[in-house]
Structure formats: C-alpha cells, structure tokens
Coordinates of C-alpha atoms in Angstrom, one line a residue:
M1 CA 95.1 199.5 58.0
T2 CA 92.6 197.7 55.6
T3 CA 91.1 194.4 56.7
S4 CA 93.1 191.6 55.1
V5 CA 91.5 189.2 52.7
L6 CA 91.2 185.8 54.4
P7 CA 91.6 182.6 52.3
Q8 CA 88.9 180.1 51.8
S9 CA 91.3 177.4 53.0
N10 CA 94.7 177.3 54.6
E11 CA 96.2 175.8 51.4
E12 CA 95.7 179.2 49.7
Y13 CA 98.5 180.7 51.9
G14 CA 100.9 178.6 49.8
T15 CA 99.9 180.2 46.4
K16 CA 101.2 183.3 44.7
E17 CA 97.6 183.9 43.4
Y18 CA 96.3 184.3 47.0
W19 CA 99.0 186.8 48.0
N20 CA 98.6 188.9 44.8
T21 CA 94.8 189.1 45.4
R22 CA 95.2 189.9 49.0
Y23 CA 97.8 192.7 48.4
S24 CA 95.8 194.1 45.5
K25 CA 92.8 194.6 47.8
E26 CA 94.8 196.1 50.7
D27 CA 95.6 199.8 51.1
E28 CA 99.1 200.6 49.9
E29 CA 100.0 201.8 53.4
S30 CA 98.8 198.6 55.0
T31 CA 101.2 196.5 57.0
F32 CA 100.9 193.0 58.5
D33 CA 103.3 191.0 60.7
W34 CA 102.9 187.3 61.2
F35 CA 103.9 186.0 64.6
K36 CA 106.1 188.4 66.6
T37 CA 106.9 192.0 65.9
Y38 CA 110.4 193.3 65.9
A39 CA 109.8 194.9 69.3
D40 CA 109.1 191.4 70.6
I41 CA 112.3 189.8 69.3
S42 CA 114.7 192.8 69.0
D43 CA 116.8 191.7 72.0
M44 CA 117.3 188.3 70.5
I45 CA 118.0 189.7 67.0
R46 CA 120.7 192.0 68.4
G47 CA 122.3 189.0 70.2
I48 CA 122.3 187.0 67.0
I49 CA 123.3 189.9 64.7
P50 CA 125.6 192.1 66.8
D51 CA 127.2 193.7 63.7
K52 CA 124.7 196.1 62.4
S53 CA 126.6 196.4 59.1
S54 CA 125.8 192.8 58.3
R55 CA 124.2 192.2 54.9
I56 CA 120.7 190.8 55.5
L57 CA 118.3 189.0 53.2
M58 CA 114.6 189.2 54.2
L59 CA 112.8 186.2 52.7
G60 CA 109.2 186.6 51.7
C61 CA 109.0 190.1 53.2
G62 CA 105.4 190.9 52.3
N63 CA 104.3 194.2 53.8
S64 CA 105.7 193.4 57.2
T65 CA 107.3 196.2 59.2
L66 CA 110.2 194.0 60.2
S67 CA 112.7 195.5 57.8
E68 CA 111.7 199.1 58.5
D69 CA 111.9 198.4 62.2
M70 CA 115.4 196.8 61.9
W71 CA 116.5 199.8 59.7
S72 CA 115.4 202.1 62.4
D73 CA 117.5 200.1 64.8
G74 CA 120.6 200.6 62.7
Y75 CA 120.6 197.6 60.3
H76 CA 121.0 199.5 57.0
D77 CA 122.0 196.8 54.6
I78 CA 118.8 194.8 54.1
V79 CA 117.6 193.3 50.8
N80 CA 113.9 192.5 50.8
I81 CA 112.4 189.9 48.4
D82 CA 108.9 188.5 47.8
Y83 CA 107.3 186.6 44.9
S84 CA 104.2 188.8 44.9
S85 CA 104.7 191.4 42.2
I86 CA 101.8 193.4 43.7
V87 CA 103.3 193.8 47.2
I88 CA 106.8 194.5 45.7
E89 CA 105.4 197.3 43.5
Q90 CA 103.6 198.7 46.6
M91 CA 106.6 198.5 48.9
R92 CA 109.1 199.6 46.2
R93 CA 107.6 203.1 46.4
R94 CA 109.1 203.2 49.9
H95 CA 112.1 200.9 49.6
P96 CA 114.1 199.2 46.8
W97 CA 112.5 195.7 47.2
L98 CA 112.9 192.9 44.7
E99 CA 110.5 190.4 43.2
M100 CA 112.0 187.0 43.7
D101 CA 111.1 183.4 44.8
V102 CA 112.8 182.1 47.9
R103 CA 113.2 178.7 46.1
D104 CA 115.2 180.3 43.3
L105 CA 117.4 183.1 44.7
Q106 CA 119.0 185.3 42.0
F107 CA 122.2 186.0 44.1
P108 CA 125.7 184.7 43.9
D109 CA 127.0 182.2 46.4
G110 CA 128.0 183.7 49.7
S111 CA 126.3 187.1 49.1
F112 CA 124.8 187.5 52.6
D113 CA 125.7 187.4 56.3
I114 CA 122.2 186.8 57.5
A115 CA 118.9 185.5 56.0
I116 CA 115.6 185.9 57.9
D117 CA 112.3 184.0 57.3
K118 CA 109.3 185.1 59.4
G119 CA 106.5 182.8 58.3
T120 CA 107.4 182.3 54.7
M121 CA 108.3 178.6 54.9
D122 CA 105.1 178.1 56.9
A123 CA 103.0 179.4 54.0
M124 CA 104.6 176.7 51.8
M125 CA 103.5 174.0 54.3
T126 CA 99.8 174.6 54.1
L127 CA 99.0 171.9 51.5
K128 CA 96.6 169.3 52.9
G129 CA 98.3 166.2 54.1
D130 CA 99.7 164.4 57.2
V131 CA 102.1 166.7 59.1
W132 CA 104.1 163.6 59.9
D133 CA 104.2 162.6 56.3
P134 CA 103.9 165.8 54.3
P135 CA 103.1 166.0 50.5
Q136 CA 106.2 165.8 48.3
Q137 CA 105.6 169.4 47.1
V138 CA 106.0 170.7 50.7
I139 CA 109.2 168.7 51.1
D140 CA 110.5 170.0 47.7
D141 CA 109.6 173.6 48.3
C142 CA 111.1 173.8 51.8
T143 CA 114.2 171.9 50.8
K144 CA 114.7 174.3 47.9
E145 CA 114.3 177.3 50.1
V146 CA 116.9 176.1 52.7
D147 CA 119.3 174.9 50.0
E148 CA 119.2 178.3 48.3
V149 CA 119.5 180.2 51.6
V150 CA 122.5 178.1 52.7
R151 CA 124.1 178.7 49.2
V152 CA 123.8 182.5 49.4
L153 CA 125.0 182.7 53.0
C154 CA 128.7 183.4 53.6
P155 CA 130.7 180.2 54.2
D156 CA 131.8 179.6 57.8
S157 CA 129.8 182.6 59.2
G158 CA 126.4 182.9 57.5
I159 CA 123.3 182.6 59.7
F160 CA 119.7 181.7 58.8
V161 CA 117.1 183.0 61.3
Y162 CA 113.6 181.4 61.0
L163 CA 110.7 182.4 63.2
T164 CA 107.7 180.1 63.2
F165 CA 105.0 178.4 65.3
G166 CA 106.3 175.1 63.9
Q167 CA 107.6 172.7 66.6
P168 CA 111.1 171.2 66.2
H169 CA 109.9 167.7 65.3
F170 CA 108.1 169.2 62.2
R171 CA 110.8 171.7 61.2
R172 CA 114.2 170.3 62.0
R173 CA 114.1 167.9 59.1
Y174 CA 114.0 170.8 56.6
L175 CA 116.8 172.8 58.3
M176 CA 119.6 170.4 59.0
R177 CA 122.5 170.5 56.5
P178 CA 126.0 169.2 56.5
G179 CA 128.4 171.9 57.8
T180 CA 125.8 173.7 59.8
N181 CA 124.7 174.0 63.5
L182 CA 121.1 174.4 64.5
E183 CA 120.0 176.3 67.7
I184 CA 116.3 176.4 68.7
K185 CA 114.8 178.9 71.1
Q186 CA 111.2 178.5 72.4
L187 CA 109.3 181.8 72.7
G188 CA 106.1 182.7 74.5
E189 CA 104.2 181.0 77.3
A190 CA 100.6 179.9 76.6
F191 CA 101.2 179.7 72.9
H192 CA 104.7 178.9 71.8
Y193 CA 106.7 180.2 68.9
Y194 CA 110.1 179.0 67.9
L195 CA 113.2 180.8 66.7
Y196 CA 115.6 178.5 64.7
V197 CA 119.1 179.8 64.2
L198 CA 121.1 177.8 61.5
R199 CA 124.7 178.7 61.4
R200 CA 127.2 177.8 58.6
S201 CA 130.3 176.4 60.3

C-alpha cells in the first residue's frame, strides 16, 4: 500500500480537492480504513443487519475494504458512493461504484434498508471552530447528509449505522429526527469509538 498524502491541516479532510489529490497519488490497489475494520465490528454488524439480502448504501466509501469484506461475509446488495471522481474511477475497475455526494443522494425515497457511514460525516466536521458551537457549514452539511439518508431509507424499518470517534454530546444533535430511535454503543477501551444506530420507526 502506498503512503497516504497527509493534509496540511485537518480542515482539508472536508474538501473534495484534498481527497481527489490524495487518491490520485495513491496506488490503485491501495486501501485505507478509518477507525475499525470489518473484522473488528462484524459481530455487531451481523446483529444489526441479520438479513444478508438487505439493500445497503455505503456513504463516502473511499477505498475502504468494508464493502468487500461485507460482500465476502454474504452481503451482496451493496451500493457504494463517494464524491471523489478519482477514487470512484479507481474502485469502479473492481466494483460498480457511483460518484455521488452524501448531501444530495440521487436515489428515490425508501430505496435502501441500511445506510452505513464510517467516518464520512467526521470529515465534514473538520472546519475550524468551537466543537460546542460549530460553524454553520458543518451544521448544514451534517444535517443534509442525515436528512438525505433518512429519506432514502425504507419507512418503518430503515437503519442508519454510523461509526465515529465523536462522542454523543457532539453527534446526537445531528442524528435525531422525528420518527426515529437512536441507539449508541461505545467501543474500545483506552480510546473510544462509537457506533450510532438510527432506526426509522
């Protein structure tokens, strides 16, 4: 795997330009997984998604192996999207992945049983500002993503799975919606990650 291009500042993680530059300089066979790998969370994923025929939307897939690992585990109806045209072109040679922005999903209402975000929303939160009083762009971007995700999830049964290092008092505000239930699981010991499970009800 080629060494990844590191940003000059954390804010760059929230820009399409950074990701296109990074992916263009990485080997096409490179992969990178933020936070946990599928092996780390597979038992929880199987518990959340017992039906392996579920239609799954992978949000901001990048060149993560999560989709491939889930495919190997029997989940064969996965749609992968990312707004970086570079990584989509690279990954499309292996899989039918789509160039798309999580804030503007080009799918009809109720198209998916499951949506998974592993670090994508976090990248949109890297603008400088007070974490307790984030910039309006962060609020707008995260709100748009969750609104779009809830829209494309099946009514009464759709599930949004979000893996992040973000603590509940910083993330809950973006996730709560009328007609949903939110479950939060804390992962890890010395350094904590969180798995948020938002269910349409």
